[in-house]
């Protein structure tokens, strides 16, 4: 098709882009399916248990997204060194990225363990006592997993940045499969309840994270991990990583903080609303699977173009990948919309919870078709150029003004309930899309220097 035709001297072919993207897409889709299976098993513990786990999952997602963002930030630096064909500094970036992210994971573990009751009561004090008791026992185990979560996500980001997306596909599916097997054994055989649900995730992520660490030492890698505890003499490398990864991490932290504040709002809307929100969040990855895969490709390939000193190529591939993203997101969202009701019906939830979930997913699907690519893929392109501070400020400002502010107005003033919080999220996407488009069009990002 002429719409997706590349120029003859193109740096990356369509075949290369799709070969890079497809394993990440399959990874996202498989993880989405496994996540639904995970939620299905947890739903058999009862609506109260599911609601309690759902509240902890909000905090857990906050931490995980922060650690993922830190890992991706470091991978931008490594991608640019790969584009510049500097393997020595790419290797130092790889090692320092793991060190930084795992150290931060340890700090988060200590903080969450010490202040667990205060955090739960502050965020979710409006929830029923039984729900909070479930959350407390689950959170105790989850908090100890964060150093291993950091290891898993930092290694995955670095392997993906080298173009080995098949490895991250296999590792992610292996992690979730192990998680499900352990979850089944611990919940239904050993009868550990919510503790078993939390412990299975801990063990699975720690196991695969350690495996990935050893895989980074392979001589077949484009960039190899050599001496994780050996001191690096390149002093500026850590600063470069932090300059990209910290704004990226702060952006995700603010984004997830907003999600936590909204979770506090949702916690007072009743058990059915909490369960519906949790169910919808387990299904939405099916909708944005393509968008997430293209965003990862965008950040890595734009980073390589910038590292090679070719901002015009970065501009060209941003537009090209965005067109591909929109086309495939439309097809994916339309297909999912056809099956959304049968998918919801398999869960052991009340009629009210299923009805809420249907309207939530309808709003999310329609919003994704029009605004997900421009809101997230364009942001990824700007991150790939090193423009992470601007993305951080826009995402933070839009989130507080629209996602949180609008959510409280829709729920408290217009009495829209749980559906209002999702309408607010889509409005946040619309504002981000406009601002990121203007930023990209003006071209200031082309003068960024990361390495």
One Martini backbone bead per residue (centre of mass of N, CA, C, O) as a GRO file, in nm:
protein
  451
    1UNK     BB    1   0.097   0.036   0.021
    2UNK     BB    2   0.140   0.378  -0.013
    3UNK     BB    3   0.102   0.465   0.287
    4UNK     BB    4   0.363   0.245   0.366
    5UNK     BB    5   0.581   0.362   0.199
    6UNK     BB    6   0.923   0.357   0.138
    7UNK     BB    7   1.214   0.466   0.093
    8UNK     BB    8   1.501   0.343  -0.050
    9UNK     BB    9   1.694   0.464   0.207
   10UNK     BB   10   1.591   0.311   0.438
   11UNK     BB   11   1.683   0.213   0.753
   12UNK     BB   12   1.391   0.080   0.799
   13UNK     BB   13   1.191  -0.166   0.734
   14UNK     BB   14   0.885  -0.304   0.747
   15UNK     BB   15   0.988  -0.583   0.819
   16UNK     BB   16   1.153  -0.490   1.064
   17UNK     BB   17   0.929  -0.355   1.227
   18UNK     BB   18   0.742  -0.608   1.244
   19UNK     BB   19   0.959  -0.801   1.365
   20UNK     BB   20   0.985  -0.622   1.620
   21UNK     BB   21   0.673  -0.600   1.704
   22UNK     BB   22   0.532  -0.885   1.714
   23UNK     BB   23   0.648  -1.003   1.978
   24UNK     BB   24   0.525  -0.773   2.153
   25UNK     BB   25   0.233  -0.827   2.077
   26UNK     BB   26   0.221  -1.121   2.169
   27UNK     BB   27   0.298  -1.057   2.455
   28UNK     BB   28   0.056  -0.874   2.522
   29UNK     BB   29  -0.170  -1.080   2.452
   30UNK     BB   30  -0.081  -1.310   2.639
   31UNK     BB   31  -0.080  -1.143   2.900
   32UNK     BB   32  -0.377  -1.074   2.881
   33UNK     BB   33  -0.483  -1.363   2.897
   34UNK     BB   34  -0.340  -1.432   3.167
   35UNK     BB   35  -0.474  -1.204   3.328
   36UNK     BB   36  -0.761  -1.310   3.300
   37UNK     BB   37  -0.702  -1.583   3.435
   38UNK     BB   38  -0.613  -1.461   3.699
   39UNK     BB   39  -0.880  -1.313   3.763
   40UNK     BB   40  -1.058  -1.565   3.752
   41UNK     BB   41  -0.933  -1.708   3.998
   42UNK     BB   42  -0.973  -1.477   4.204
   43UNK     BB   43  -1.291  -1.463   4.178
   44UNK     BB   44  -1.326  -1.740   4.353
   45UNK     BB   45  -1.277  -1.585   4.636
   46UNK     BB   46  -1.447  -1.338   4.585
   47UNK     BB   47  -1.545  -1.008   4.587
   48UNK     BB   48  -1.381  -0.915   4.834
   49UNK     BB   49  -1.106  -1.031   4.753
   50UNK     BB   50  -1.091  -0.891   4.479
   51UNK     BB   51  -1.102  -0.603   4.593
   52UNK     BB   52  -0.849  -0.621   4.773
   53UNK     BB   53  -0.651  -0.691   4.542
   54UNK     BB   54  -0.717  -0.443   4.364
   55UNK     BB   55  -0.595  -0.228   4.555
   56UNK     BB   56  -0.304  -0.341   4.551
   57UNK     BB   57  -0.269  -0.330   4.238
   58UNK     BB   58  -0.245  -0.025   4.230
   59UNK     BB   59   0.024  -0.007   4.380
   60UNK     BB   60   0.177  -0.214   4.211
   61UNK     BB   61   0.148  -0.058   3.943
   62UNK     BB   62   0.293   0.194   4.031
   63UNK     BB   63   0.570   0.058   4.074
   64UNK     BB   64   0.605  -0.090   3.804
   65UNK     BB   65   0.586   0.160   3.614
   66UNK     BB   66   0.827   0.303   3.735
   67UNK     BB   67   1.038   0.077   3.674
   68UNK     BB   68   0.989   0.062   3.371
   69UNK     BB   69   1.064   0.358   3.311
   70UNK     BB   70   1.354   0.339   3.406
   71UNK     BB   71   1.440   0.113   3.210
   72UNK     BB   72   1.370   0.270   2.949
   73UNK     BB   73   1.556   0.509   2.990
   74UNK     BB   74   1.821   0.342   2.977
   75UNK     BB   75   1.764   0.221   2.688
   76UNK     BB   76   1.800   0.484   2.530
   77UNK     BB   77   2.101   0.514   2.573
   78UNK     BB   78   2.178   0.243   2.449
   79UNK     BB   79   2.049   0.292   2.169
   80UNK     BB   80   2.231   0.534   2.094
   81UNK     BB   81   2.497   0.374   2.108
   82UNK     BB   82   2.420   0.173   1.890
   83UNK     BB   83   2.379   0.390   1.668
   84UNK     BB   84   2.695   0.485   1.721
   85UNK     BB   85   2.876   0.224   1.762
   86UNK     BB   86   2.913   0.200   2.101
   87UNK     BB   87   2.977  -0.074   2.290
   88UNK     BB   88   3.107   0.016   2.553
   89UNK     BB   89   2.885   0.225   2.646
   90UNK     BB   90   2.651   0.027   2.619
   91UNK     BB   91   2.753  -0.168   2.842
   92UNK     BB   92   2.755   0.041   3.072
   93UNK     BB   93   2.453   0.110   3.052
   94UNK     BB   94   2.345  -0.164   3.120
   95UNK     BB   95   2.470  -0.194   3.404
   96UNK     BB   96   2.364   0.075   3.532
   97UNK     BB   97   2.064   0.025   3.498
   98UNK     BB   98   2.036  -0.215   3.687
   99UNK     BB   99   2.146  -0.083   3.941
  100UNK     BB  100   1.945   0.149   3.967
  101UNK     BB  101   1.671  -0.007   3.966
  102UNK     BB  102   1.728  -0.207   4.201
  103UNK     BB  103   1.785   0.003   4.419
  104UNK     BB  104   1.504   0.132   4.405
  105UNK     BB  105   1.352  -0.129   4.476
  106UNK     BB  106   1.465  -0.149   4.766
  107UNK     BB  107   1.355   0.118   4.872
  108UNK     BB  108   1.056   0.055   4.822
  109UNK     BB  109   1.037  -0.193   5.000
  110UNK     BB  110   1.097  -0.051   5.268
  111UNK     BB  111   0.869   0.158   5.261
  112UNK     BB  112   0.624  -0.036   5.226
  113UNK     BB  113   0.678  -0.209   5.481
  114UNK     BB  114   0.669   0.023   5.701
  115UNK     BB  115   0.388   0.183   5.560
  116UNK     BB  116   0.140   0.003   5.492
  117UNK     BB  117  -0.109   0.090   5.671
  118UNK     BB  118  -0.101   0.393   5.599
  119UNK     BB  119  -0.139   0.367   5.294
  120UNK     BB  120  -0.414   0.219   5.292
  121UNK     BB  121  -0.575   0.428   5.468
  122UNK     BB  122  -0.523   0.678   5.290
  123UNK     BB  123  -0.634   0.562   5.011
  124UNK     BB  124  -0.873   0.331   5.141
  125UNK     BB  125  -1.067   0.427   5.386
  126UNK     BB  126  -1.358   0.381   5.229
  127UNK     BB  127  -1.343   0.097   5.265
  128UNK     BB  128  -1.410  -0.194   5.367
  129UNK     BB  129  -1.282  -0.381   5.617
  130UNK     BB  130  -1.254  -0.654   5.466
  131UNK     BB  131  -1.094  -0.536   5.229
  132UNK     BB  132  -0.852  -0.421   5.394
  133UNK     BB  133  -0.758  -0.690   5.517
  134UNK     BB  134  -0.684  -0.819   5.249
  135UNK     BB  135  -0.482  -0.604   5.154
  136UNK     BB  136  -0.274  -0.631   5.386
  137UNK     BB  137  -0.189  -0.933   5.337
  138UNK     BB  138  -0.102  -0.892   5.039
  139UNK     BB  139   0.106  -0.648   5.068
  140UNK     BB  140   0.326  -0.788   5.237
  141UNK     BB  141   0.431  -0.958   4.992
  142UNK     BB  142   0.456  -0.756   4.755
  143UNK     BB  143   0.681  -0.566   4.871
  144UNK     BB  144   0.920  -0.793   4.850
  145UNK     BB  145   0.930  -0.797   4.516
  146UNK     BB  146   1.067  -0.527   4.395
  147UNK     BB  147   1.362  -0.606   4.324
  148UNK     BB  148   1.266  -0.826   4.113
  149UNK     BB  149   1.102  -0.641   3.938
  150UNK     BB  150   1.340  -0.461   3.859
  151UNK     BB  151   1.507  -0.681   3.725
  152UNK     BB  152   1.306  -0.773   3.511
  153UNK     BB  153   1.250  -0.491   3.366
  154UNK     BB  154   1.541  -0.406   3.300
  155UNK     BB  155   1.620  -0.653   3.131
  156UNK     BB  156   1.391  -0.638   2.922
  157UNK     BB  157   1.457  -0.354   2.807
  158UNK     BB  158   1.748  -0.425   2.708
  159UNK     BB  159   1.679  -0.659   2.519
  160UNK     BB  160   1.483  -0.497   2.341
  161UNK     BB  161   1.695  -0.277   2.249
  162UNK     BB  162   1.858  -0.513   2.085
  163UNK     BB  163   1.604  -0.682   1.932
  164UNK     BB  164   1.516  -0.929   2.145
  165UNK     BB  165   1.188  -0.994   2.143
  166UNK     BB  166   1.165  -1.303   2.176
  167UNK     BB  167   1.275  -1.322   2.460
  168UNK     BB  168   1.058  -1.144   2.598
  169UNK     BB  169   0.826  -1.321   2.518
  170UNK     BB  170   0.912  -1.583   2.660
  171UNK     BB  171   0.955  -1.463   2.945
  172UNK     BB  172   0.668  -1.351   2.993
  173UNK     BB  173   0.512  -1.615   2.950
  174UNK     BB  174   0.667  -1.775   3.163
  175UNK     BB  175   0.593  -1.600   3.403
  176UNK     BB  176   0.279  -1.625   3.378
  177UNK     BB  177   0.261  -1.934   3.380
  178UNK     BB  178   0.394  -1.976   3.654
  179UNK     BB  179   0.193  -1.801   3.805
  180UNK     BB  180  -0.063  -1.974   3.742
  181UNK     BB  181   0.031  -2.242   3.857
  182UNK     BB  182   0.084  -2.137   4.143
  183UNK     BB  183  -0.196  -2.019   4.191
  184UNK     BB  184  -0.351  -2.280   4.175
  185UNK     BB  185  -0.203  -2.430   4.400
  186UNK     BB  186  -0.231  -2.210   4.635
  187UNK     BB  187  -0.547  -2.177   4.616
  188UNK     BB  188  -0.675  -2.485   4.548
  189UNK     BB  189  -0.472  -2.678   4.712
  190UNK     BB  190  -0.342  -2.516   4.968
  191UNK     BB  191  -0.534  -2.276   5.062
  192UNK     BB  192  -0.411  -1.951   5.076
  193UNK     BB  193  -0.540  -1.750   4.901
  194UNK     BB  194  -0.425  -1.431   4.883
  195UNK     BB  195  -0.136  -1.519   4.947
  196UNK     BB  196  -0.106  -1.702   4.696
  197UNK     BB  197  -0.147  -1.480   4.482
  198UNK     BB  198   0.110  -1.315   4.567
  199UNK     BB  199   0.337  -1.537   4.577
  200UNK     BB  200   0.333  -1.628   4.278
  201UNK     BB  201   0.438  -1.360   4.159
  202UNK     BB  202   0.701  -1.342   4.309
  203UNK     BB  203   0.836  -1.608   4.212
  204UNK     BB  204   0.813  -1.567   3.904
  205UNK     BB  205   0.972  -1.295   3.880
  206UNK     BB  206   1.236  -1.386   4.014
  207UNK     BB  207   1.310  -1.620   3.827
  208UNK     BB  208   1.312  -1.466   3.548
  209UNK     BB  209   1.503  -1.236   3.627
  210UNK     BB  210   1.755  -1.416   3.672
  211UNK     BB  211   1.764  -1.538   3.390
  212UNK     BB  212   1.804  -1.267   3.235
  213UNK     BB  213   2.072  -1.189   3.363
  214UNK     BB  214   2.228  -1.433   3.239
  215UNK     BB  215   2.158  -1.368   2.936
  216UNK     BB  216   2.327  -1.095   2.927
  217UNK     BB  217   2.611  -1.270   2.922
  218UNK     BB  218   2.600  -1.332   2.639
  219UNK     BB  219   2.797  -1.340   2.340
  220UNK     BB  220   2.543  -1.294   2.133
  221UNK     BB  221   2.520  -1.017   2.210
  222UNK     BB  222   2.540  -0.689   2.125
  223UNK     BB  223   2.521  -0.653   2.441
  224UNK     BB  224   2.721  -0.714   2.733
  225UNK     BB  225   2.735  -0.847   3.046
  226UNK     BB  226   3.010  -0.719   3.262
  227UNK     BB  227   3.030  -0.701   3.571
  228UNK     BB  228   2.802  -0.591   3.788
  229UNK     BB  229   3.028  -0.519   4.034
  230UNK     BB  230   3.191  -0.357   3.845
  231UNK     BB  231   3.349  -0.073   3.808
  232UNK     BB  232   3.286   0.228   3.654
  233UNK     BB  233   3.476   0.491   3.461
  234UNK     BB  234   3.204   0.629   3.352
  235UNK     BB  235   3.069   0.902   3.494
  236UNK     BB  236   2.852   1.016   3.275
  237UNK     BB  237   2.652   0.774   3.244
  238UNK     BB  238   2.465   0.801   3.488
  239UNK     BB  239   2.368   1.084   3.420
  240UNK     BB  240   2.235   1.012   3.148
  241UNK     BB  241   2.034   0.811   3.257
  242UNK     BB  242   1.896   0.999   3.467
  243UNK     BB  243   1.803   1.222   3.260
  244UNK     BB  244   1.595   1.009   3.138
  245UNK     BB  245   1.471   0.815   3.365
  246UNK     BB  246   1.359   1.008   3.581
  247UNK     BB  247   1.140   1.157   3.418
  248UNK     BB  248   1.005   0.892   3.332
  249UNK     BB  249   0.944   0.797   3.622
  250UNK     BB  250   0.785   1.046   3.718
  251UNK     BB  251   0.563   1.029   3.513
  252UNK     BB  252   0.459   0.748   3.607
  253UNK     BB  253   0.417   0.824   3.900
  254UNK     BB  254   0.201   1.039   3.848
  255UNK     BB  255   0.012   0.858   3.692
  256UNK     BB  256  -0.022   0.645   3.928
  257UNK     BB  257  -0.113   0.844   4.141
  258UNK     BB  258  -0.373   0.910   3.999
  259UNK     BB  259  -0.479   0.617   4.009
  260UNK     BB  260  -0.484   0.608   4.321
  261UNK     BB  261  -0.680   0.842   4.367
  262UNK     BB  262  -0.905   0.704   4.206
  263UNK     BB  263  -0.915   0.451   4.381
  264UNK     BB  264  -1.021   0.605   4.625
  265UNK     BB  265  -1.282   0.685   4.484
  266UNK     BB  266  -1.377   0.393   4.410
  267UNK     BB  267  -1.382   0.267   4.707
  268UNK     BB  268  -1.668   0.443   4.760
  269UNK     BB  269  -1.867   0.280   4.528
  270UNK     BB  270  -1.824  -0.015   4.583
  271UNK     BB  271  -1.774  -0.346   4.516
  272UNK     BB  272  -1.877  -0.355   4.220
  273UNK     BB  273  -1.696  -0.124   4.115
  274UNK     BB  274  -1.424  -0.247   4.186
  275UNK     BB  275  -1.458  -0.512   4.024
  276UNK     BB  276  -1.508  -0.377   3.747
  277UNK     BB  277  -1.241  -0.225   3.733
  278UNK     BB  278  -1.061  -0.478   3.747
  279UNK     BB  279  -1.176  -0.623   3.501
  280UNK     BB  280  -1.117  -0.401   3.291
  281UNK     BB  281  -0.801  -0.398   3.346
  282UNK     BB  282  -0.766  -0.698   3.236
  283UNK     BB  283  -0.875  -0.623   2.931
  284UNK     BB  284  -0.738  -0.359   2.808
  285UNK     BB  285  -0.472  -0.484   2.690
  286UNK     BB  286  -0.612  -0.578   2.427
  287UNK     BB  287  -0.643  -0.290   2.312
  288UNK     BB  288  -0.324  -0.177   2.373
  289UNK     BB  289  -0.118  -0.379   2.250
  290UNK     BB  290  -0.032  -0.232   1.991
  291UNK     BB  291   0.042   0.044   2.111
  292UNK     BB  292   0.267  -0.064   2.300
  293UNK     BB  293   0.446  -0.187   2.080
  294UNK     BB  294   0.489   0.074   1.909
  295UNK     BB  295   0.612   0.245   2.137
  296UNK     BB  296   0.867   0.074   2.170
  297UNK     BB  297   0.967   0.097   1.881
  298UNK     BB  298   0.980   0.401   1.864
  299UNK     BB  299   1.191   0.458   2.086
  300UNK     BB  300   1.423   0.285   1.969
  301UNK     BB  301   1.442   0.392   1.669
  302UNK     BB  302   1.469   0.692   1.738
  303UNK     BB  303   1.722   0.656   1.910
  304UNK     BB  304   1.902   0.552   1.679
  305UNK     BB  305   1.879   0.796   1.496
  306UNK     BB  306   1.996   1.000   1.699
  307UNK     BB  307   2.268   0.848   1.747
  308UNK     BB  308   2.333   0.880   1.421
  309UNK     BB  309   2.250   1.180   1.337
  310UNK     BB  310   1.912   1.145   1.232
  311UNK     BB  311   1.639   1.340   1.264
  312UNK     BB  312   1.485   1.289   0.993
  313UNK     BB  313   1.441   0.990   1.047
  314UNK     BB  314   1.285   1.025   1.307
  315UNK     BB  315   1.049   1.176   1.176
  316UNK     BB  316   0.967   0.966   0.967
  317UNK     BB  317   0.917   0.721   1.171
  318UNK     BB  318   0.700   0.850   1.337
  319UNK     BB  319   0.488   0.873   1.111
  320UNK     BB  320   0.490   0.581   1.012
  321UNK     BB  321   0.422   0.432   1.282
  322UNK     BB  322   0.159   0.586   1.337
  323UNK     BB  323   0.000   0.473   1.098
  324UNK     BB  324   0.020   0.177   1.180
  325UNK     BB  325  -0.110   0.207   1.456
  326UNK     BB  326  -0.391   0.308   1.372
  327UNK     BB  327  -0.475   0.074   1.188
  328UNK     BB  328  -0.443  -0.165   1.402
  329UNK     BB  329  -0.611  -0.048   1.635
  330UNK     BB  330  -0.881  -0.049   1.492
  331UNK     BB  331  -0.903  -0.353   1.441
  332UNK     BB  332  -0.865  -0.449   1.734
  333UNK     BB  333  -1.098  -0.289   1.872
  334UNK     BB  334  -1.331  -0.395   1.695
  335UNK     BB  335  -1.299  -0.695   1.773
  336UNK     BB  336  -1.334  -0.667   2.080
  337UNK     BB  337  -1.618  -0.538   2.084
  338UNK     BB  338  -1.767  -0.799   1.991
  339UNK     BB  339  -1.647  -0.974   2.266
  340UNK     BB  340  -1.707  -0.831   2.543
  341UNK     BB  341  -1.958  -0.973   2.665
  342UNK     BB  342  -1.860  -1.271   2.673
  343UNK     BB  343  -1.609  -1.209   2.846
  344UNK     BB  344  -1.754  -1.098   3.101
  345UNK     BB  345  -1.948  -1.355   3.159
  346UNK     BB  346  -1.713  -1.554   3.283
  347UNK     BB  347  -1.742  -1.402   3.539
  348UNK     BB  348  -1.785  -1.415   3.903
  349UNK     BB  349  -2.022  -1.176   3.891
  350UNK     BB  350  -2.225  -0.939   3.917
  351UNK     BB  351  -2.448  -0.765   3.729
  352UNK     BB  352  -2.342  -0.483   3.801
  353UNK     BB  353  -2.042  -0.532   3.737
  354UNK     BB  354  -2.085  -0.613   3.437
  355UNK     BB  355  -2.219  -0.349   3.345
  356UNK     BB  356  -1.991  -0.158   3.413
  357UNK     BB  357  -1.775  -0.300   3.237
  358UNK     BB  358  -1.907  -0.252   2.962
  359UNK     BB  359  -1.901   0.065   2.964
  360UNK     BB  360  -1.604   0.098   3.008
  361UNK     BB  361  -1.507  -0.060   2.748
  362UNK     BB  362  -1.649   0.117   2.544
  363UNK     BB  363  -1.502   0.381   2.605
  364UNK     BB  364  -1.210   0.274   2.571
  365UNK     BB  365  -1.227   0.173   2.276
  366UNK     BB  366  -1.305   0.437   2.135
  367UNK     BB  367  -1.069   0.609   2.246
  368UNK     BB  368  -0.836   0.436   2.125
  369UNK     BB  369  -0.882   0.478   1.821
  370UNK     BB  370  -0.826   0.806   1.837
  371UNK     BB  371  -0.588   0.846   2.097
  372UNK     BB  372  -0.362   0.642   2.170
  373UNK     BB  373  -0.132   0.686   1.964
  374UNK     BB  374  -0.094   1.003   2.008
  375UNK     BB  375  -0.045   0.977   2.324
  376UNK     BB  376   0.195   0.738   2.319
  377UNK     BB  377   0.377   0.729   2.061
  378UNK     BB  378   0.467   1.025   2.065
  379UNK     BB  379   0.594   1.011   2.345
  380UNK     BB  380   0.804   0.793   2.267
  381UNK     BB  381   0.953   0.962   2.057
  382UNK     BB  382   1.043   1.187   2.252
  383UNK     BB  383   1.204   0.998   2.436
  384UNK     BB  384   1.406   0.897   2.215
  385UNK     BB  385   1.532   1.204   2.204
  386UNK     BB  386   1.520   1.311   2.527
  387UNK     BB  387   1.217   1.451   2.588
  388UNK     BB  388   1.126   1.380   2.899
  389UNK     BB  389   1.051   1.644   3.048
  390UNK     BB  390   0.815   1.731   2.875
  391UNK     BB  391   0.645   1.476   2.904
  392UNK     BB  392   0.623   1.492   3.209
  393UNK     BB  393   0.474   1.768   3.233
  394UNK     BB  394   0.231   1.701   3.059
  395UNK     BB  395   0.133   1.441   3.195
  396UNK     BB  396   0.102   1.562   3.478
  397UNK     BB  397  -0.087   1.802   3.417
  398UNK     BB  398  -0.314   1.641   3.273
  399UNK     BB  399  -0.376   1.441   3.498
  400UNK     BB  400  -0.460   1.646   3.723
  401UNK     BB  401  -0.670   1.813   3.552
  402UNK     BB  402  -0.833   1.560   3.412
  403UNK     BB  403  -0.827   1.280   3.541
  404UNK     BB  404  -0.888   1.386   3.832
  405UNK     BB  405  -1.068   1.635   3.816
  406UNK     BB  406  -1.288   1.507   3.630
  407UNK     BB  407  -1.355   1.263   3.805
  408UNK     BB  408  -1.472   1.423   4.048
  409UNK     BB  409  -1.690   1.567   3.885
  410UNK     BB  410  -1.838   1.318   3.764
  411UNK     BB  411  -1.896   1.186   4.045
  412UNK     BB  412  -1.987   1.429   4.245
  413UNK     BB  413  -2.170   1.605   4.043
  414UNK     BB  414  -2.287   1.387   3.806
  415UNK     BB  415  -2.314   1.087   3.904
  416UNK     BB  416  -2.133   0.856   3.720
  417UNK     BB  417  -1.935   0.702   3.866
  418UNK     BB  418  -1.717   0.476   3.740
  419UNK     BB  419  -1.747   0.586   3.445
  420UNK     BB  420  -1.629   0.875   3.497
  421UNK     BB  421  -1.324   0.787   3.529
  422UNK     BB  422  -1.300   0.696   3.221
  423UNK     BB  423  -1.375   0.957   3.083
  424UNK     BB  424  -1.138   1.118   3.204
  425UNK     BB  425  -0.911   0.955   3.068
  426UNK     BB  426  -0.985   1.025   2.772
  427UNK     BB  427  -0.949   1.334   2.807
  428UNK     BB  428  -0.646   1.315   2.861
  429UNK     BB  429  -0.563   1.204   2.586
  430UNK     BB  430  -0.656   1.446   2.416
  431UNK     BB  431  -0.462   1.658   2.531
  432UNK     BB  432  -0.194   1.510   2.481
  433UNK     BB  433  -0.217   1.486   2.173
  434UNK     BB  434  -0.204   1.787   2.106
  435UNK     BB  435   0.068   1.861   2.246
  436UNK     BB  436   0.253   1.649   2.105
  437UNK     BB  437   0.201   1.745   1.818
  438UNK     BB  438   0.313   2.031   1.848
  439UNK     BB  439   0.597   1.951   1.938
  440UNK     BB  440   0.672   1.785   1.690
  441UNK     BB  441   0.619   2.005   1.470
  442UNK     BB  442   0.840   2.216   1.577
  443UNK     BB  443   1.133   2.045   1.637
  444UNK     BB  444   1.303   2.076   1.908
  445UNK     BB  445   1.395   1.772   1.956
  446UNK     BB  446   1.631   1.766   1.729
  447UNK     BB  447   1.844   1.915   1.955
  448UNK     BB  448   1.898   1.682   2.119
  449UNK     BB  449   2.130   1.557   2.388
  450UNK     BB  450   2.250   1.247   2.524
  451UNK     BB  451   2.564   1.163   2.394
   0.00000   0.00000   0.00000
